[in-house]
mmCIF file of C-alpha atoms and ligand atoms in Angstrom:
data_model
loop_
_atom_site.group_PDB
_atom_site.id
_atom_site.type_symbol
_atom_site.label_atom_id
_atom_site.label_comp_id
_atom_site.label_asym_id
_atom_site.label_seq_id
_atom_site.Cartn_x
_atom_site.Cartn_y
_atom_site.Cartn_z
ATOM 1 C CA MET A 322 -20.780 -29.520 5.101
ATOM 2 C CA ASP A 323 -23.999 -31.635 5.114
ATOM 3 C CA ASP A 324 -26.278 -30.134 2.496
ATOM 4 C CA SER A 325 -28.945 -32.661 2.706
ATOM 5 C CA THR A 326 -32.545 -31.357 3.567
ATOM 6 C CA THR A 327 -33.535 -34.305 5.670
ATOM 7 C CA GLN A 328 -32.742 -34.823 9.336
ATOM 8 C CA ALA A 329 -34.414 -38.283 9.600
ATOM 9 C CA ASN A 330 -31.178 -40.440 9.173
ATOM 10 C CA GLY A 331 -30.473 -41.948 12.507
ATOM 11 C CA SER A 332 -33.619 -40.612 14.139
ATOM 12 C CA ILE A 333 -35.954 -42.692 16.203
ATOM 13 C CA ALA A 334 -39.586 -42.098 14.926
ATOM 14 C CA LEU A 335 -42.930 -43.472 16.165
ATOM 15 C CA VAL A 336 -45.724 -43.595 13.561
ATOM 16 C CA THR A 337 -49.043 -44.565 15.147
ATOM 17 C CA GLY A 338 -51.501 -46.250 12.816
ATOM 18 C CA SER A 339 -48.692 -47.258 10.286
ATOM 19 C CA THR A 340 -50.126 -50.697 9.595
ATOM 20 C CA GLU A 341 -52.179 -49.206 6.697
ATOM 21 C CA GLY A 342 -52.713 -46.155 4.485
ATOM 22 C CA ILE A 343 -50.970 -42.890 5.104
ATOM 23 C CA GLY A 344 -49.180 -44.080 8.310
ATOM 24 C CA ARG A 345 -47.743 -47.009 6.495
ATOM 25 C CA GLU A 346 -46.521 -44.830 3.594
ATOM 26 C CA THR A 347 -45.082 -42.364 6.198
ATOM 27 C CA ALA A 348 -43.145 -45.167 8.015
ATOM 28 C CA LEU A 349 -41.753 -46.306 4.601
ATOM 29 C CA GLY A 350 -40.702 -42.924 3.636
ATOM 30 C CA LEU A 351 -39.000 -42.234 6.935
ATOM 31 C CA ALA A 352 -37.223 -45.456 6.727
ATOM 32 C CA ARG A 353 -36.022 -44.657 3.309
ATOM 33 C CA GLU A 354 -34.373 -41.675 4.825
ATOM 34 C CA GLY A 355 -32.523 -43.761 7.452
ATOM 35 C CA ALA A 356 -34.861 -43.577 10.316
ATOM 36 C CA THR A 357 -35.444 -46.417 12.926
ATOM 37 C CA VAL A 358 -39.286 -46.652 12.774
ATOM 38 C CA LEU A 359 -41.553 -47.886 15.434
ATOM 39 C CA VAL A 360 -44.545 -49.244 13.455
ATOM 40 C CA HIS A 361 -47.718 -49.280 15.299
ATOM 41 C CA GLY A 362 -51.222 -50.763 14.786
ATOM 42 C CA ARG A 363 -53.582 -53.491 16.234
ATOM 43 C CA ASP A 364 -52.994 -56.421 13.755
ATOM 44 C CA ARG A 365 -49.769 -58.402 14.057
ATOM 45 C CA GLU A 366 -49.822 -59.820 10.540
ATOM 46 C CA LYS A 367 -50.211 -56.448 8.902
ATOM 47 C CA GLY A 368 -47.621 -54.865 11.049
ATOM 48 C CA LYS A 369 -45.123 -57.653 10.481
ATOM 49 C CA ALA A 370 -45.543 -57.023 6.543
ATOM 50 C CA VAL A 371 -44.782 -53.479 7.015
ATOM 51 C CA VAL A 372 -41.634 -54.222 9.123
ATOM 52 C CA ASP A 373 -40.609 -56.866 6.508
ATOM 53 C CA ARG A 374 -41.023 -54.248 3.766
ATOM 54 C CA ILE A 375 -39.021 -51.610 5.504
ATOM 55 C CA GLU A 376 -36.120 -54.068 6.043
ATOM 56 C CA ARG A 377 -36.316 -55.290 2.516
ATOM 57 C CA GLU A 378 -36.563 -52.170 0.752
ATOM 58 C CA THR A 379 -34.844 -49.437 2.860
ATOM 59 C CA ASP A 380 -31.770 -48.648 4.763
ATOM 60 C CA GLY A 381 -33.712 -47.983 7.875
ATOM 61 C CA SER A 382 -35.066 -50.523 10.689
ATOM 62 C CA ALA A 383 -38.261 -51.178 12.055
ATOM 63 C CA VAL A 384 -39.841 -52.533 15.088
ATOM 64 C CA LEU A 385 -43.446 -53.561 15.507
ATOM 65 C CA LEU A 386 -45.511 -52.564 18.700
ATOM 66 C CA LEU A 387 -49.230 -53.339 18.967
ATOM 67 C CA ALA A 388 -51.891 -51.316 21.051
ATOM 68 C CA ASP A 389 -55.582 -50.799 20.673
ATOM 69 C CA PHE A 390 -56.099 -47.059 21.290
ATOM 70 C CA GLY A 391 -59.543 -47.760 22.529
ATOM 71 C CA ASP A 392 -57.984 -49.410 25.537
ATOM 72 C CA ARG A 393 -56.241 -47.077 28.050
ATOM 73 C CA GLU A 394 -54.309 -49.967 29.714
ATOM 74 C CA ALA A 395 -53.053 -50.987 26.240
ATOM 75 C CA ILE A 396 -51.984 -47.279 25.612
ATOM 76 C CA ARG A 397 -50.031 -47.169 28.862
ATOM 77 C CA ASP A 398 -48.228 -50.561 28.224
ATOM 78 C CA PHE A 399 -47.536 -49.412 24.834
ATOM 79 C CA ALA A 400 -45.761 -46.259 26.007
ATOM 80 C CA LYS A 401 -43.965 -48.277 28.840
ATOM 81 C CA ALA A 402 -42.664 -50.728 26.244
ATOM 82 C CA ILE A 403 -41.196 -47.715 24.347
ATOM 83 C CA ARG A 404 -39.676 -46.098 27.335
ATOM 84 C CA ASP A 405 -38.035 -49.533 28.419
ATOM 85 C CA ARG A 406 -36.566 -49.923 24.971
ATOM 86 C CA TYR A 407 -35.451 -46.401 23.834
ATOM 87 C CA ASP A 408 -33.898 -43.602 25.750
ATOM 88 C CA ARG A 409 -35.190 -40.904 23.475
ATOM 89 C CA LEU A 410 -37.764 -40.182 20.858
ATOM 90 C CA ASP A 411 -37.016 -37.699 17.920
ATOM 91 C CA VAL A 412 -40.347 -37.977 16.168
ATOM 92 C CA LEU A 413 -43.815 -38.795 17.271
ATOM 93 C CA ILE A 414 -46.350 -38.862 14.524
ATOM 94 C CA HIS A 415 -49.979 -39.178 15.851
ATOM 95 C CA ASN A 416 -51.678 -40.756 12.822
ATOM 96 C CA ALA A 417 -53.829 -43.578 14.049
ATOM 97 C CA GLY A 418 -57.387 -42.577 13.420
ATOM 98 C CA ALA A 419 -60.916 -44.035 12.956
ATOM 99 C CA THR A 420 -64.478 -43.190 11.943
ATOM 100 C CA PHE A 421 -67.674 -44.760 13.035
ATOM 101 C CA GLU A 422 -71.062 -44.763 11.717
ATOM 102 C CA GLN A 423 -72.685 -45.984 15.088
ATOM 103 C CA TYR A 424 -72.228 -44.488 18.435
ATOM 104 C CA GLY A 425 -70.092 -46.567 20.730
ATOM 105 C CA GLU A 426 -67.943 -46.293 23.991
ATOM 106 C CA THR A 427 -64.601 -47.365 24.933
ATOM 107 C CA ASP A 428 -64.233 -49.700 28.053
ATOM 108 C CA ALA A 429 -63.754 -46.501 30.116
ATOM 109 C CA GLY A 430 -67.181 -45.167 28.765
ATOM 110 C CA ILE A 431 -65.947 -42.491 26.574
ATOM 111 C CA GLU A 432 -67.218 -42.171 22.924
ATOM 112 C CA ARG A 433 -64.803 -43.931 20.748
ATOM 113 C CA THR A 434 -64.024 -41.399 18.064
ATOM 114 C CA PHE A 435 -63.037 -38.780 20.606
ATOM 115 C CA ALA A 436 -61.221 -41.555 22.667
ATOM 116 C CA ILE A 437 -59.178 -42.861 19.772
ATOM 117 C CA ASN A 438 -58.561 -39.830 17.749
ATOM 118 C CA HIS A 439 -58.030 -37.214 20.486
ATOM 119 C CA LEU A 440 -57.438 -38.761 23.972
ATOM 120 C CA ALA A 441 -55.186 -41.475 22.828
ATOM 121 C CA PRO A 442 -52.604 -39.039 21.246
ATOM 122 C CA PHE A 443 -52.972 -36.842 24.223
ATOM 123 C CA GLU A 444 -52.317 -39.472 26.754
ATOM 124 C CA LEU A 445 -49.486 -41.076 24.621
ATOM 125 C CA THR A 446 -47.694 -37.607 24.309
ATOM 126 C CA HIS A 447 -48.093 -37.460 28.223
ATOM 127 C CA HIS A 448 -46.321 -40.875 28.633
ATOM 128 C CA LEU A 449 -43.626 -40.327 26.065
ATOM 129 C CA PHE A 450 -42.937 -36.664 27.085
ATOM 130 C CA SER A 451 -39.646 -37.658 28.861
ATOM 131 C CA LEU A 452 -38.413 -39.387 25.776
ATOM 132 C CA LEU A 453 -39.097 -36.230 23.691
ATOM 133 C CA GLU A 454 -37.515 -34.133 26.067
ATOM 134 C CA ALA A 455 -34.434 -36.394 25.925
ATOM 135 C CA SER A 456 -33.961 -35.855 22.262
ATOM 136 C CA ASP A 457 -31.772 -33.223 20.931
ATOM 137 C CA HIS A 458 -34.717 -31.907 19.165
ATOM 138 C CA ALA A 459 -38.138 -33.594 18.897
ATOM 139 C CA ARG A 460 -40.976 -33.139 16.394
ATOM 140 C CA VAL A 461 -44.609 -34.032 17.293
ATOM 141 C CA ILE A 462 -46.902 -34.308 14.314
ATOM 142 C CA THR A 463 -50.722 -34.825 14.316
ATOM 143 C CA THR A 464 -52.716 -36.096 11.366
ATOM 144 C CA SER A 465 -55.863 -33.826 11.467
ATOM 145 C CA SER A 466 -58.207 -33.251 8.444
ATOM 146 C CA GLY A 467 -59.684 -30.354 6.436
ATOM 147 C CA VAL A 468 -63.057 -31.779 7.968
ATOM 148 C CA HIS A 469 -61.982 -30.029 11.194
ATOM 149 C CA ARG A 470 -63.001 -26.816 9.539
ATOM 150 C CA ARG A 471 -66.682 -27.831 9.657
ATOM 151 C CA ALA A 472 -66.635 -28.646 13.324
ATOM 152 C CA THR A 473 -66.957 -26.906 16.650
ATOM 153 C CA ILE A 474 -65.929 -27.864 20.076
ATOM 154 C CA ASP A 475 -67.752 -27.148 23.410
ATOM 155 C CA VAL A 476 -65.701 -28.500 26.290
ATOM 156 C CA ASP A 477 -68.896 -28.829 28.308
ATOM 157 C CA ASP A 478 -70.420 -31.149 25.681
ATOM 158 C CA PHE A 479 -68.257 -33.130 23.315
ATOM 159 C CA GLY A 480 -71.466 -34.824 21.965
ATOM 160 C CA THR A 481 -70.341 -37.987 23.708
ATOM 161 C CA GLU A 482 -73.145 -38.403 26.010
ATOM 162 C CA GLY A 483 -75.422 -41.169 24.657
ATOM 163 C CA ASN A 484 -76.223 -42.106 21.124
ATOM 164 C CA GLU A 485 -79.516 -40.635 20.210
ATOM 165 C CA GLU A 486 -78.035 -37.546 18.388
ATOM 166 C CA TYR A 487 -74.870 -39.363 17.295
ATOM 167 C CA ASN A 488 -73.597 -38.217 13.839
ATOM 168 C CA GLY A 489 -70.455 -39.979 12.832
ATOM 169 C CA LEU A 490 -69.054 -37.203 10.483
ATOM 170 C CA GLU A 491 -69.649 -34.527 13.262
ATOM 171 C CA ALA A 492 -67.794 -36.707 15.903
ATOM 172 C CA TYR A 493 -65.166 -37.294 13.450
ATOM 173 C CA GLY A 494 -64.707 -33.476 12.604
ATOM 174 C CA ARG A 495 -64.820 -32.605 16.380
ATOM 175 C CA SER A 496 -61.973 -35.118 17.075
ATOM 176 C CA LYS A 497 -59.886 -33.626 14.223
ATOM 177 C CA LEU A 498 -60.441 -30.058 15.499
ATOM 178 C CA ALA A 499 -59.390 -31.273 18.993
ATOM 179 C CA ASN A 500 -56.130 -32.583 17.169
ATOM 180 C CA VAL A 501 -55.373 -29.024 16.089
ATOM 181 C CA LEU A 502 -56.250 -27.408 19.436
ATOM 182 C CA PHE A 503 -53.974 -29.934 21.099
ATOM 183 C CA THR A 504 -51.110 -29.300 18.701
ATOM 184 C CA TYR A 505 -51.260 -25.537 19.243
ATOM 185 C CA GLU A 506 -51.478 -25.969 23.097
ATOM 186 C CA LEU A 507 -48.587 -28.151 22.976
ATOM 187 C CA SER A 508 -46.517 -25.770 20.955
ATOM 188 C CA ARG A 509 -47.246 -23.131 23.539
ATOM 189 C CA ARG A 510 -46.104 -25.388 26.164
ATOM 190 C CA CYS A 511 -42.862 -26.420 24.536
ATOM 191 C CA ASP A 512 -39.714 -24.486 23.608
ATOM 192 C CA PRO A 513 -39.445 -24.920 19.776
ATOM 193 C CA ALA A 514 -35.767 -24.944 20.178
ATOM 194 C CA SER A 515 -36.458 -28.561 21.963
ATOM 195 C CA ILE A 516 -39.795 -29.711 20.837
ATOM 196 C CA THR A 517 -42.132 -28.644 17.976
ATOM 197 C CA ALA A 518 -45.655 -29.519 17.421
ATOM 198 C CA ASN A 519 -47.518 -29.317 14.194
ATOM 199 C CA ALA A 520 -50.607 -30.670 12.563
ATOM 200 C CA PHE A 521 -51.604 -31.338 9.037
ATOM 201 C CA GLY A 522 -54.468 -32.305 6.760
ATOM 202 C CA PRO A 523 -53.364 -34.987 4.124
ATOM 203 C CA GLY A 524 -56.430 -34.090 1.803
ATOM 204 C CA PHE A 525 -59.029 -36.579 0.811
ATOM 205 C CA VAL A 526 -57.201 -39.957 0.369
ATOM 206 C CA PRO A 527 -59.875 -42.503 -0.814
ATOM 207 C CA GLY A 528 -57.535 -45.332 -1.281
ATOM 208 C CA THR A 529 -56.913 -46.015 2.620
ATOM 209 C CA GLN A 530 -59.043 -48.089 4.844
ATOM 210 C CA LEU A 531 -60.414 -45.148 6.883
ATOM 211 C CA SER A 532 -63.943 -45.672 5.714
ATOM 212 C CA ARG A 533 -64.097 -49.192 7.046
ATOM 213 C CA GLY A 534 -66.373 -48.132 9.936
ATOM 214 C CA ALA A 535 -67.556 -44.896 8.438
ATOM 215 C CA PHE A 536 -70.936 -43.443 7.639
ATOM 216 C CA ARG A 537 -72.597 -45.008 4.539
ATOM 217 C CA ARG A 538 -72.310 -42.058 2.149
ATOM 218 C CA PHE A 539 -68.562 -41.773 2.876
ATOM 219 C CA ARG A 540 -67.992 -45.471 2.419
ATOM 220 C CA LEU A 541 -69.724 -45.418 -0.903
ATOM 221 C CA ALA A 542 -67.906 -42.452 -2.246
ATOM 222 C CA THR A 543 -64.461 -43.606 -1.117
ATOM 223 C CA GLY A 544 -65.189 -47.081 -2.252
ATOM 224 C CA ALA A 545 -65.760 -45.944 -5.719
ATOM 225 C CA ILE A 546 -62.921 -43.436 -6.026
ATOM 226 C CA GLY A 547 -60.477 -45.543 -3.969
ATOM 227 C CA TYR A 548 -60.342 -48.102 -6.969
ATOM 228 C CA LEU A 549 -59.113 -45.594 -9.275
ATOM 229 C CA PRO A 550 -55.332 -46.138 -10.272
ATOM 230 C CA ASP A 551 -52.735 -43.718 -8.726
ATOM 231 C CA ALA A 552 -51.824 -42.010 -11.893
ATOM 232 C CA LEU A 553 -55.494 -40.837 -12.166
ATOM 233 C CA LEU A 554 -56.075 -40.161 -8.597
ATOM 234 C CA GLY A 555 -52.956 -37.878 -8.640
ATOM 235 C CA ALA A 556 -54.128 -35.915 -11.610
ATOM 236 C CA LEU A 557 -57.543 -35.177 -10.094
ATOM 237 C CA PRO A 558 -58.172 -31.552 -9.380
ATOM 238 C CA GLY A 559 -58.642 -30.413 -5.823
ATOM 239 C CA PRO A 560 -57.632 -32.137 -2.571
ATOM 240 C CA ILE A 561 -58.189 -35.739 -3.730
ATOM 241 C CA GLY A 562 -55.009 -37.636 -3.671
ATOM 242 C CA THR A 563 -52.987 -40.908 -3.531
ATOM 243 C CA ILE A 564 -51.664 -42.404 -0.304
ATOM 244 C CA LYS A 565 -48.185 -41.473 -1.299
ATOM 245 C CA GLY A 566 -49.329 -37.935 -1.760
ATOM 246 C CA GLY A 567 -51.014 -37.871 1.722
ATOM 247 C CA ALA A 568 -47.753 -39.036 3.317
ATOM 248 C CA ARG A 569 -45.726 -36.137 1.875
ATOM 249 C CA THR A 570 -46.456 -33.696 4.299
ATOM 250 C CA PRO A 571 -45.876 -35.780 7.491
ATOM 251 C CA ILE A 572 -42.570 -37.036 5.987
ATOM 252 C CA TYR A 573 -41.742 -33.351 5.306
ATOM 253 C CA LEU A 574 -42.644 -32.289 8.735
ATOM 254 C CA ALA A 575 -40.768 -35.155 10.497
ATOM 255 C CA SER A 576 -37.494 -34.702 8.602
ATOM 256 C CA ASP A 577 -36.945 -31.486 6.658
ATOM 257 C CA ARG A 578 -34.431 -29.010 7.885
ATOM 258 C CA ASP A 579 -36.729 -26.076 6.728
ATOM 259 C CA VAL A 580 -39.119 -26.900 9.359
ATOM 260 C CA GLU A 581 -36.951 -27.917 12.211
ATOM 261 C CA TYR A 582 -38.014 -25.100 14.417
ATOM 262 C CA VAL A 583 -41.461 -24.336 13.065
ATOM 263 C CA SER A 584 -44.168 -24.972 15.656
ATOM 264 C CA GLY A 585 -47.869 -24.270 16.201
ATOM 265 C CA GLN A 586 -48.732 -24.577 12.454
ATOM 266 C CA TYR A 587 -51.286 -26.377 10.383
ATOM 267 C CA PHE A 588 -50.005 -27.669 7.049
ATOM 268 C CA GLU A 589 -51.499 -28.836 3.823
ATOM 269 C CA ASP A 590 -49.396 -29.996 0.833
ATOM 270 C CA ARG A 591 -46.219 -29.007 2.778
ATOM 271 C CA GLU A 592 -47.379 -25.363 3.148
ATOM 272 C CA PRO A 593 -48.603 -23.787 6.335
ATOM 273 C CA VAL A 594 -52.155 -22.731 5.993
ATOM 274 C CA LEU A 595 -54.869 -21.347 8.122
ATOM 275 C CA SER A 596 -56.978 -23.773 10.336
ATOM 276 C CA ALA A 597 -60.386 -23.178 11.632
ATOM 277 C CA PRO A 598 -60.891 -19.881 13.564
ATOM 278 C CA GLN A 599 -61.943 -21.769 16.736
ATOM 279 C CA SER A 600 -58.538 -23.625 16.755
ATOM 280 C CA TYR A 601 -56.647 -20.349 17.444
ATOM 281 C CA ASP A 602 -58.506 -19.630 20.708
ATOM 282 C CA PRO A 603 -55.828 -20.205 23.377
ATOM 283 C CA HIS A 604 -58.463 -20.286 26.226
ATOM 284 C CA LEU A 605 -60.192 -23.138 24.494
ATOM 285 C CA GLY A 606 -56.907 -24.928 23.892
ATOM 286 C CA ARG A 607 -56.011 -24.792 27.484
ATOM 287 C CA GLU A 608 -59.537 -25.734 28.566
ATOM 288 C CA LEU A 609 -59.563 -28.808 26.118
ATOM 289 C CA TRP A 610 -56.189 -29.831 27.594
ATOM 290 C CA GLU A 611 -57.211 -29.580 31.148
ATOM 291 C CA VAL A 612 -60.563 -31.447 30.554
ATOM 292 C CA SER A 613 -58.719 -34.126 28.647
ATOM 293 C CA ALA A 614 -56.271 -34.516 31.559
ATOM 294 C CA ASP A 615 -59.209 -34.753 33.937
ATOM 295 C CA MET A 616 -61.029 -37.291 31.815
ATOM 296 C CA LEU A 617 -57.898 -39.391 31.864
ATOM 297 C CA ASP A 618 -57.206 -38.691 35.641
ATOM 298 C CA LEU A 619 -53.570 -38.777 34.571
ATOM 299 C CA SER A 620 -52.198 -38.270 38.041
ATOM 300 C CA ALA A 621 -53.510 -41.618 39.021
ATOM 301 C CA THR A 622 -51.872 -43.677 36.319
ATOM 302 C CA ASP A 623 -48.179 -42.858 36.257
ATOM 303 C CA PRO A 624 -45.970 -41.654 39.152
ATOM 304 C CA SER A 625 -43.781 -40.011 36.762
ATOM 305 C CA ILE A 626 -46.259 -37.578 35.720
ATOM 306 C CA GLU A 627 -47.715 -36.606 38.993
ATOM 307 C CA ARG A 628 -50.078 -33.659 38.617
ATOM 308 C CA GLY A 629 -49.199 -32.559 42.300
ATOM 309 C CA GLU A 630 -48.673 -28.802 42.695
ATOM 310 C CA GLN A 631 -45.193 -27.732 41.597
ATOM 311 C CA ARG A 632 -43.440 -24.755 43.290
ATOM 312 C CA ASP A 633 -44.547 -22.499 40.526
ATOM 313 C CA GLY A 634 -48.222 -23.551 40.893
ATOM 314 C CA SER A 635 -48.192 -25.565 37.660
ATOM 315 C CA SER A 636 -48.723 -29.336 37.566
ATOM 316 C CA GLY A 637 -47.443 -32.152 35.652
ATOM 317 C CA LEU A 638 -44.671 -32.822 33.174
ATOM 318 C CA PHE A 639 -46.148 -30.641 30.512
ATOM 319 C CA ASP A 640 -46.735 -27.866 32.963
ATOM 320 C CA ARG A 641 -43.301 -27.900 34.123
ATOM 321 C CA ALA A 642 -41.995 -27.758 30.550
ATOM 322 C CA THR A 643 -44.187 -24.697 30.132
ATOM 323 C CA ALA A 644 -42.935 -23.036 33.252
ATOM 324 C CA ARG A 645 -39.520 -23.393 31.877
ATOM 325 C CA VAL A 646 -40.384 -21.857 28.551
ATOM 326 C CA LEU A 647 -42.104 -19.059 30.261
ATOM 327 C CA ARG A 648 -39.102 -18.286 32.587
ATOM 328 C CA ARG A 649 -36.671 -18.234 29.709
ATOM 329 C CA ARG A 650 -39.024 -15.862 27.632
ATOM 330 C CA ALA A 651 -39.422 -13.598 30.669
HETATM 331 N N1 LIG B 1932 -57.962 -41.075 4.126
HETATM 332 C C1 LIG B 1932 -58.378 -39.666 4.113
HETATM 333 O O1 LIG B 1932 -59.094 -39.339 3.215
HETATM 334 C C2 LIG B 1932 -58.067 -38.937 5.381
HETATM 335 C C3 LIG B 1932 -58.547 -37.450 5.297
HETATM 336 C C4 LIG B 1932 -57.965 -36.552 6.369
HETATM 337 C C5 LIG B 1932 -57.368 -37.144 7.503
HETATM 338 N N2 LIG B 1932 -57.183 -38.565 7.474
HETATM 339 C C6 LIG B 1932 -56.471 -39.162 8.818
HETATM 340 O O2 LIG B 1932 -55.364 -39.831 8.490
HETATM 341 C C7 LIG B 1932 -54.956 -40.712 9.489
HETATM 342 C C8 LIG B 1932 -54.726 -42.135 8.787
HETATM 343 O O3 LIG B 1932 -55.891 -42.566 8.213
HETATM 344 P P1 LIG B 1932 -55.804 -43.497 6.879
HETATM 345 O O4 LIG B 1932 -56.760 -42.731 5.949
HETATM 346 O O5 LIG B 1932 -54.632 -43.831 6.323
HETATM 347 O O6 LIG B 1932 -56.841 -44.611 7.406
HETATM 348 P P2 LIG B 1932 -56.368 -46.341 7.555
HETATM 349 O O7 LIG B 1932 -55.940 -46.714 6.162
HETATM 350 O O8 LIG B 1932 -57.747 -46.764 8.069
HETATM 351 O O9 LIG B 1932 -55.190 -46.365 8.691
HETATM 352 C C9 LIG B 1932 -55.495 -46.060 10.011
HETATM 353 C C10 LIG B 1932 -54.495 -46.669 10.884
HETATM 354 O O10 LIG B 1932 -54.865 -46.364 12.194
HETATM 355 C C11 LIG B 1932 -54.811 -47.605 12.918
HETATM 356 N N3 LIG B 1932 -55.986 -47.633 13.873
HETATM 357 C C12 LIG B 1932 -57.365 -47.444 13.573
HETATM 358 N N4 LIG B 1932 -57.998 -47.555 14.906
HETATM 359 C C13 LIG B 1932 -57.102 -47.868 15.739
HETATM 360 C C14 LIG B 1932 -57.374 -48.222 17.157
HETATM 361 N N5 LIG B 1932 -58.476 -48.272 17.810
HETATM 362 N N6 LIG B 1932 -56.126 -48.451 17.802
HETATM 363 C C15 LIG B 1932 -54.963 -48.320 17.243
HETATM 364 N N7 LIG B 1932 -54.763 -48.074 15.996
HETATM 365 C C16 LIG B 1932 -55.869 -47.775 15.229
HETATM 366 C C17 LIG B 1932 -55.051 -48.580 11.891
HETATM 367 O O11 LIG B 1932 -54.685 -49.897 12.483
HETATM 368 P P3 LIG B 1932 -55.271 -51.285 12.047
HETATM 369 O O12 LIG B 1932 -54.507 -51.813 10.905
HETATM 370 O O13 LIG B 1932 -55.085 -52.159 13.372
HETATM 371 O O14 LIG B 1932 -56.688 -51.103 11.832
HETATM 372 C C18 LIG B 1932 -54.258 -48.163 10.768
HETATM 373 O O15 LIG B 1932 -52.998 -48.548 10.837
HETATM 374 C C19 LIG B 1932 -56.223 -40.831 10.456
HETATM 375 O O16 LIG B 1932 -55.833 -40.056 11.626
HETATM 376 C C20 LIG B 1932 -57.359 -40.021 9.536
HETATM 377 O O17 LIG B 1932 -58.330 -39.347 10.378
HETATM 378 C C21 LIG B 1932 -57.337 -39.316 6.515
#
């Protein structure tokens, strides 16, 4: 009998934003457990260094794929490259994320924190859904943040119109709340026997590059604490931790047998905990889903995910999956 607690061996795992920080440590951890890891970022040199490390230090293997998540065409090409190369995806970790001090928009005219942190994972899940369905059992994991608890979302106003009132921390918190709402809605649309969806907060991990574009106060705080040695960081009280510590929960969610069928939960330190009250509102979850799909006009981009009306009145791949789950539960 196989009594190992990990199921990563032989799995195919995409970790977005794995050229740095928590994502890189997660990619290394999954490769150590025998996964084939699709390493993602924007910088070829940094990505190559991660792939080389995985091949040198682990039994797993790795492939590098580049895409700027502020560019929709790049996201579509990225997903297509994965679909062309693989016939299934067992683990999808939405980890790439960014913060910005100044207001800015993507080429599509969408505020960039919201576009990169929420719309990109939403769109990527959409384009990779057929590969998730083709897996015996797939896990979708999204890196949110405890900061989501300080945010609220109004689908009529994402705070993305114009820059006068822009507050980088608020925009970041809103995108991280959107990550949790997206996760819960995805879990409602999928049968956990086939696909699970969970989110987590890694705690405050000052040693990463996240503060690069961030608001000044955050940059100063992380800059100072980030230089502390791991031994000291690990010993600090509260949610401040090392990069290795931050990667423990995603590695656990991606590989451990104990959470194979757990879905629709928010984790901290490998334990399910309560997320913000607003994140549990299923109407808001559905609304955010629909507004996100509309913002991306997904029907026009990929014939495999036509949003044309289905016989059951639902639309699109996700909705067909939902309809199947509901039929089975009826
Ligand atoms: N550090 C913390 O305290 C903390 C706390 C809570 C949540 N988080 C979350 O943890 C996740 C990882 O953050 P981290 O702290 O490890 O930060 P990090 O060191 O800056 O790593 C971020 C990763 O995301 C990628 N990325 C950033 N912008 C991108 C874009 N436009 N397109 C594609 N990839 C992009 C980066 O790639 P490049 O190398 O190309 O820039 C990098 O690989 C994020 O979702 C963040 O919100 C972090």
